[in-house]
Amino acid sequence: MRISTNSTFLQGSYGVSIQQSLMSQLNVQLSTLKRVNTPSDDPVAAARILDISQSDARNSQFIANTKAAESALEFSETSLDRISNILIQMKETSVQAGNGAISDENLKQMSKVFKASLEEMVAVANSTDASGKYVFSGTRSDTPAYSMTGNWPAITITYEGNNGQKSLAISDTRSIAISEPGSSIFGEGSADAGSLFETMTRMAALLENGRTGTYPAGSYEQELATVQGGLESGLQSVLTGQASVGSRRLEAQNAGNLGEDLSLVYAKTRSNLEDLDIPKAASDLAMAQMALQASQLSFSKVQGMSLFNYI
């Protein structure tokens, strides 16, 4: 069978080219320590790596969201805890106010303490987070939750936020509210009959005016009983809100922990797909170098062959 000079050249150069390409691939793998650097290295693995990378990026965003949610809810929970402590003190004051031995003058002194506690409570309700956003204003987080205008006894407390809730996605299928509108916990303000702030302003007026004053519920004792009931209802509303916030904070924390675990799974799976077996790659490179040298030697010998050598 005749083999043309051109055919011999093509076969020889192709063999050398194949070995050079393999060496180049192995050199890239050893420099990056990655088995898969381009889709052509392993199309199936490359597609799987891309899918895992996209899933991991989405999971990383969810982890960041859970941390942000946990931080926001923890701040709200702490603020509500402060308010519940203030209310407990106010309830104790209302019990003392029922002591018939306390004079109107002493009641006025108690009123000053009560007013200071009320102002502290409004200040806590107007708390801002680390980014300067008002926590209890609903989605109107650039606006203080409550305004307090006028002077005692004509003080007016008004809710300036809305009833919306900000939320964050913590998984592909779950979003949680990270804020609690003040209106759902404290009410709309001092003009909102039966609300916490309406009850508190009535209590302040009761202590200020004493047993001889005129009150919506009738006598001093009747007004005191009404106010005490309102304080208890207000405290329960705050505690309910605090429990709701706390349960969501725990949910965000658990979701974050699951996300961290999933991130480790993604990292391990991706490593198994793309990381290089260094000893094997080094051995393959040595063998490829030997094969290349053999191909080059064979190619050069074939190229040097001619019928004229045998004449």
Short mmCIF file of C-alpha atoms in Angstrom, two decimals:
data_model
loop_
_atom_site.label_atom_id
_atom_site.label_comp_id
_atom_site.label_asym_id
_atom_site.label_seq_id
_atom_site.Cartn_x
_atom_site.Cartn_y
_atom_site.Cartn_z
CA MET A 1 0.00 0.00 0.00
CA ARG A 2 1.32 3.41 -0.92
CA ILE A 3 1.26 6.20 1.66
CA SER A 4 1.74 9.65 0.24
CA THR A 5 4.25 12.06 1.70
CA ASN A 6 1.42 14.52 2.46
CA SER A 7 -0.59 11.89 4.33
CA THR A 8 2.43 10.91 6.38
CA PHE A 9 3.07 14.54 7.28
CA LEU A 10 -0.55 15.12 8.35
CA GLN A 11 -0.64 12.03 10.53
CA GLY A 12 2.64 12.89 12.20
CA SER A 13 1.77 16.52 12.83
CA TYR A 14 -1.67 15.53 14.15
CA GLY A 15 -0.11 13.20 16.70
CA VAL A 16 2.27 15.91 17.89
CA SER A 17 -0.61 18.43 18.06
CA ILE A 18 -2.73 16.08 20.18
CA GLN A 19 0.07 15.61 22.71
CA GLN A 20 0.78 19.36 22.84
CA SER A 21 -2.91 20.08 23.46
CA LEU A 22 -3.02 17.51 26.26
CA MET A 23 0.09 19.00 27.87
CA SER A 24 -1.37 22.49 27.62
CA GLN A 25 -4.58 21.32 29.32
CA LEU A 26 -2.64 19.59 32.10
CA ASN A 27 -0.46 22.67 32.65
CA VAL A 28 -3.57 24.86 32.99
CA GLN A 29 -5.12 22.38 35.43
CA LEU A 30 -1.99 22.30 37.57
CA SER A 31 -1.73 26.10 37.59
CA THR A 32 -5.39 26.56 38.66
CA LEU A 33 -5.65 23.31 40.66
CA LYS A 34 -9.00 22.83 38.89
CA ARG A 35 -9.89 19.83 36.76
CA VAL A 36 -12.60 21.75 34.91
CA ASN A 37 -11.55 25.19 33.66
CA THR A 38 -13.61 25.41 30.48
CA PRO A 39 -16.80 23.61 29.42
CA SER A 40 -14.81 21.57 26.91
CA ASP A 41 -12.78 19.99 29.74
CA ASP A 42 -15.91 18.11 30.90
CA PRO A 43 -19.23 19.38 29.46
CA VAL A 44 -21.43 17.41 31.89
CA ALA A 45 -19.45 18.47 34.97
CA ALA A 46 -19.23 22.07 33.72
CA ALA A 47 -23.02 22.26 33.38
CA ARG A 48 -23.44 20.83 36.88
CA ILE A 49 -20.88 23.25 38.32
CA LEU A 50 -22.72 26.19 36.76
CA ASP A 51 -26.02 25.01 38.23
CA ILE A 52 -24.46 24.56 41.68
CA SER A 53 -22.79 28.00 41.51
CA GLN A 54 -26.10 29.67 40.69
CA SER A 55 -27.88 27.80 43.49
CA ASP A 56 -25.09 28.67 45.92
CA ALA A 57 -25.24 32.37 44.97
CA ARG A 58 -28.99 32.39 45.60
CA ASN A 59 -28.49 30.56 48.89
CA SER A 60 -25.82 33.10 49.92
CA GLN A 61 -28.35 35.89 49.37
CA PHE A 62 -30.88 34.06 51.53
CA ILE A 63 -28.26 33.66 54.27
CA ALA A 64 -27.56 37.41 54.13
CA ASN A 65 -31.32 38.05 54.33
CA THR A 66 -31.70 35.81 57.38
CA LYS A 67 -28.92 37.69 59.16
CA ALA A 68 -30.53 41.04 58.29
CA ALA A 69 -33.94 39.74 59.40
CA GLU A 70 -32.53 38.36 62.64
CA SER A 71 -30.82 41.66 63.42
CA ALA A 72 -33.94 43.74 62.68
CA LEU A 73 -36.24 41.46 64.67
CA GLU A 74 -33.82 41.29 67.60
CA PHE A 75 -33.80 45.09 67.75
CA SER A 76 -37.62 45.19 67.71
CA GLU A 77 -37.79 42.48 70.35
CA THR A 78 -35.41 44.40 72.62
CA SER A 79 -37.41 47.61 72.16
CA LEU A 80 -40.68 45.84 73.01
CA ASP A 81 -39.03 44.35 76.08
CA ARG A 82 -38.14 47.87 77.26
CA ILE A 83 -41.71 49.02 76.67
CA SER A 84 -43.17 46.04 78.54
CA ASN A 85 -40.93 46.88 81.51
CA ILE A 86 -42.16 50.48 81.44
CA LEU A 87 -45.76 49.26 81.39
CA ILE A 88 -45.17 46.94 84.33
CA GLN A 89 -43.86 49.92 86.31
CA MET A 90 -46.90 51.96 85.22
CA LYS A 91 -49.22 49.20 86.39
CA GLU A 92 -47.50 49.25 89.78
CA THR A 93 -48.02 53.01 89.90
CA SER A 94 -51.73 52.54 89.14
CA VAL A 95 -52.01 50.05 92.01
CA GLN A 96 -50.37 52.56 94.38
CA ALA A 97 -52.81 55.20 93.13
CA GLY A 98 -55.66 53.07 94.47
CA ASN A 99 -54.40 53.46 98.03
CA GLY A 100 -56.89 55.74 99.74
CA ALA A 101 -54.23 56.97 102.16
CA ILE A 102 -52.30 58.72 99.36
CA SER A 103 -53.03 62.44 99.18
CA ASP A 104 -53.77 64.39 96.01
CA GLU A 105 -50.40 66.07 96.38
CA ASN A 106 -48.67 62.71 96.35
CA LEU A 107 -50.76 61.73 93.34
CA LYS A 108 -49.44 64.82 91.53
CA GLN A 109 -45.89 63.71 92.27
CA MET A 110 -46.73 60.25 90.94
CA SER A 111 -48.15 61.94 87.85
CA LYS A 112 -44.76 63.50 87.09
CA VAL A 113 -43.10 60.09 87.20
CA PHE A 114 -45.87 58.63 85.06
CA LYS A 115 -45.54 61.40 82.46
CA ALA A 116 -41.78 60.84 82.27
CA SER A 117 -42.39 57.12 81.75
CA LEU A 118 -44.92 57.90 79.03
CA GLU A 119 -42.44 60.16 77.23
CA GLU A 120 -39.79 57.44 77.53
CA MET A 121 -42.19 54.96 76.01
CA VAL A 122 -42.89 57.26 73.04
CA ALA A 123 -39.13 57.65 72.58
CA VAL A 124 -38.68 53.87 72.49
CA ALA A 125 -41.60 53.54 70.05
CA ASN A 126 -39.67 56.01 67.86
CA SER A 127 -36.47 53.96 68.00
CA THR A 128 -34.29 53.80 64.89
CA ASP A 129 -32.12 50.90 63.78
CA ALA A 130 -28.43 51.03 62.79
CA SER A 131 -29.33 52.49 59.39
CA GLY A 132 -31.45 55.26 60.92
CA LYS A 133 -34.81 53.74 59.95
CA TYR A 134 -37.76 53.99 62.34
CA VAL A 135 -38.60 50.50 63.56
CA PHE A 136 -42.31 50.83 64.36
CA SER A 137 -43.47 53.06 61.46
CA GLY A 138 -44.57 50.22 59.19
CA THR A 139 -43.14 50.78 55.72
CA ARG A 140 -42.83 54.54 56.33
CA SER A 141 -39.49 53.95 58.01
CA ASP A 142 -38.19 57.46 57.27
CA THR A 143 -40.94 58.93 59.48
CA PRO A 144 -41.06 58.77 63.30
CA ALA A 145 -43.75 56.33 64.39
CA TYR A 146 -45.41 58.76 66.82
CA SER A 147 -45.57 62.51 67.19
CA MET A 148 -46.15 64.07 70.59
CA THR A 149 -47.53 67.59 70.53
CA GLY A 150 -48.99 70.08 72.99
CA ASN A 151 -48.39 70.43 76.70
CA TRP A 152 -49.84 68.64 79.67
CA PRO A 153 -52.69 68.15 80.23
CA ALA A 154 -53.53 68.81 76.54
CA ILE A 155 -50.96 66.37 75.19
CA THR A 156 -51.63 64.63 71.87
CA ILE A 157 -49.88 61.50 70.65
CA THR A 158 -50.49 60.56 67.00
CA TYR A 159 -49.36 57.59 64.93
CA GLU A 160 -47.54 58.83 61.82
CA GLY A 161 -46.63 55.48 60.25
CA ASN A 162 -48.77 53.02 58.30
CA ASN A 163 -49.95 49.46 58.80
CA GLY A 164 -47.47 47.88 56.36
CA GLN A 165 -44.73 45.41 57.17
CA LYS A 166 -41.32 45.10 55.54
CA SER A 167 -40.32 41.56 54.64
CA LEU A 168 -37.32 39.58 53.40
CA ALA A 169 -37.10 36.29 51.50
CA ILE A 170 -35.24 33.69 53.56
CA SER A 171 -35.72 30.80 51.11
CA ASP A 172 -37.21 30.08 47.70
CA THR A 173 -40.59 29.51 49.31
CA ARG A 174 -40.61 31.66 52.46
CA SER A 175 -40.55 35.38 53.28
CA ILE A 176 -40.95 36.76 56.79
CA ALA A 177 -42.01 40.16 58.09
CA ILE A 178 -39.07 41.96 59.70
CA SER A 179 -41.02 44.90 61.13
CA GLU A 180 -44.08 45.41 63.30
CA PRO A 181 -46.20 48.54 62.78
CA GLY A 182 -46.72 50.45 66.00
CA SER A 183 -50.43 50.76 65.26
CA SER A 184 -50.89 47.00 65.72
CA ILE A 185 -49.23 47.07 69.15
CA PHE A 186 -49.73 50.51 70.69
CA GLY A 187 -52.71 51.78 68.68
CA GLU A 188 -53.17 54.92 66.62
CA GLY A 189 -52.44 57.36 69.44
CA SER A 190 -54.09 59.25 72.30
CA ALA A 191 -57.27 59.90 70.26
CA ASP A 192 -57.71 56.16 69.61
CA ALA A 193 -60.24 55.12 72.26
CA GLY A 194 -59.03 52.14 74.26
CA SER A 195 -55.54 52.25 72.80
CA LEU A 196 -52.46 52.12 74.97
CA PHE A 197 -51.51 55.78 74.56
CA GLU A 198 -55.11 56.90 75.14
CA THR A 199 -55.11 54.88 78.36
CA MET A 200 -51.79 56.32 79.45
CA THR A 201 -52.79 59.94 78.89
CA ARG A 202 -55.95 59.28 80.89
CA MET A 203 -53.85 57.83 83.69
CA ALA A 204 -51.60 60.89 83.68
CA ALA A 205 -54.66 63.16 83.90
CA LEU A 206 -56.10 61.02 86.69
CA LEU A 207 -52.98 61.34 88.81
CA GLU A 208 -52.72 65.05 88.02
CA ASN A 209 -56.31 65.91 89.01
CA GLY A 210 -56.65 63.55 91.96
CA ARG A 211 -59.82 62.32 93.59
CA THR A 212 -61.75 65.55 93.12
CA GLY A 213 -61.49 65.60 89.33
CA THR A 214 -64.15 64.82 86.73
CA TYR A 215 -63.52 61.76 84.58
CA PRO A 216 -65.06 59.96 81.57
CA ALA A 217 -65.72 56.82 83.62
CA GLY A 218 -67.31 58.73 86.51
CA SER A 219 -65.58 58.78 89.88
CA TYR A 220 -61.86 58.60 90.55
CA GLU A 221 -62.17 54.94 91.51
CA GLN A 222 -64.16 54.08 88.38
CA GLU A 223 -61.68 55.91 86.14
CA LEU A 224 -58.77 54.19 87.87
CA ALA A 225 -60.35 50.77 87.31
CA THR A 226 -60.88 51.58 83.62
CA VAL A 227 -57.31 52.77 83.22
CA GLN A 228 -55.91 49.74 85.02
CA GLY A 229 -57.83 47.48 82.64
CA GLY A 230 -56.45 49.46 79.70
CA LEU A 231 -52.89 49.16 80.99
CA GLU A 232 -53.30 45.40 81.34
CA SER A 233 -54.70 45.14 77.80
CA GLY A 234 -51.86 47.30 76.53
CA LEU A 235 -49.27 45.15 78.25
CA GLN A 236 -50.78 41.99 76.76
CA SER A 237 -50.71 43.59 73.30
CA VAL A 238 -47.01 44.41 73.71
CA LEU A 239 -46.21 40.92 75.00
CA THR A 240 -48.12 39.36 72.10
CA GLY A 241 -46.19 41.52 69.64
CA GLN A 242 -42.94 40.62 71.37
CA ALA A 243 -43.74 36.90 71.14
CA SER A 244 -44.57 37.24 67.43
CA VAL A 245 -41.33 39.09 66.74
CA GLY A 246 -39.37 36.56 68.79
CA SER A 247 -40.81 33.58 66.91
CA ARG A 248 -39.92 35.17 63.57
CA ARG A 249 -36.40 35.94 64.79
CA LEU A 250 -36.00 32.27 65.74
CA GLU A 251 -37.33 31.22 62.33
CA ALA A 252 -34.81 33.50 60.60
CA GLN A 253 -32.03 32.08 62.77
CA ASN A 254 -33.00 28.49 61.93
CA ALA A 255 -33.27 29.32 58.22
CA GLY A 256 -29.81 30.88 58.36
CA ASN A 257 -28.36 27.76 59.99
CA LEU A 258 -29.93 25.57 57.30
CA GLY A 259 -28.53 27.90 54.65
CA GLU A 260 -25.03 27.61 56.11
CA ASP A 261 -25.31 23.81 56.06
CA LEU A 262 -26.52 23.90 52.45
CA SER A 263 -23.60 26.15 51.53
CA LEU A 264 -21.20 23.48 52.81
CA VAL A 265 -22.97 20.84 50.72
CA TYR A 266 -22.68 23.02 47.62
CA ALA A 267 -18.98 23.64 48.28
CA LYS A 268 -18.25 19.93 48.73
CA THR A 269 -20.21 18.93 45.62
CA ARG A 270 -18.52 21.59 43.51
CA SER A 271 -15.12 20.56 44.86
CA ASN A 272 -15.76 16.94 43.90
CA LEU A 273 -16.66 18.04 40.38
CA GLU A 274 -13.93 20.56 39.63
CA ASP A 275 -10.99 20.13 41.98
CA LEU A 276 -7.87 18.50 40.59
CA ASP A 277 -6.30 15.23 41.72
CA ILE A 278 -2.82 16.77 41.86
CA PRO A 279 -0.70 13.56 42.06
CA LYS A 280 -2.62 12.04 39.14
CA ALA A 281 -2.34 15.24 37.08
CA ALA A 282 1.42 15.42 37.71
CA SER A 283 1.78 11.79 36.63
CA ASP A 284 -0.36 12.44 33.54
CA LEU A 285 1.80 15.45 32.67
CA ALA A 286 5.00 13.39 32.90
CA MET A 287 3.49 10.72 30.67
CA ALA A 288 2.24 13.36 28.21
CA GLN A 289 5.75 14.84 28.02
CA MET A 290 7.19 11.42 27.21
CA ALA A 291 4.48 10.79 24.62
CA LEU A 292 5.12 14.19 23.04
CA GLN A 293 8.85 13.54 22.83
CA ALA A 294 8.17 10.13 21.25
CA SER A 295 5.74 11.66 18.74
CA GLN A 296 8.20 14.40 17.82
CA LEU A 297 11.04 11.89 17.39
CA SER A 298 8.90 9.58 15.29
CA PHE A 299 7.64 12.48 13.19
CA SER A 300 11.15 13.77 12.53
CA LYS A 301 12.39 10.30 11.51
CA VAL A 302 9.48 9.74 9.15
CA GLN A 303 10.02 13.17 7.65
CA GLY A 304 13.68 12.31 7.04
CA MET A 305 12.91 9.13 5.17
CA SER A 306 13.31 9.17 1.34
CA LEU A 307 13.79 6.61 -1.45
CA PHE A 308 16.93 8.49 -2.37
CA ASN A 309 18.47 7.11 0.83
CA TYR A 310 18.30 3.65 -0.69
CA ILE A 311 19.69 4.43 -4.21
#
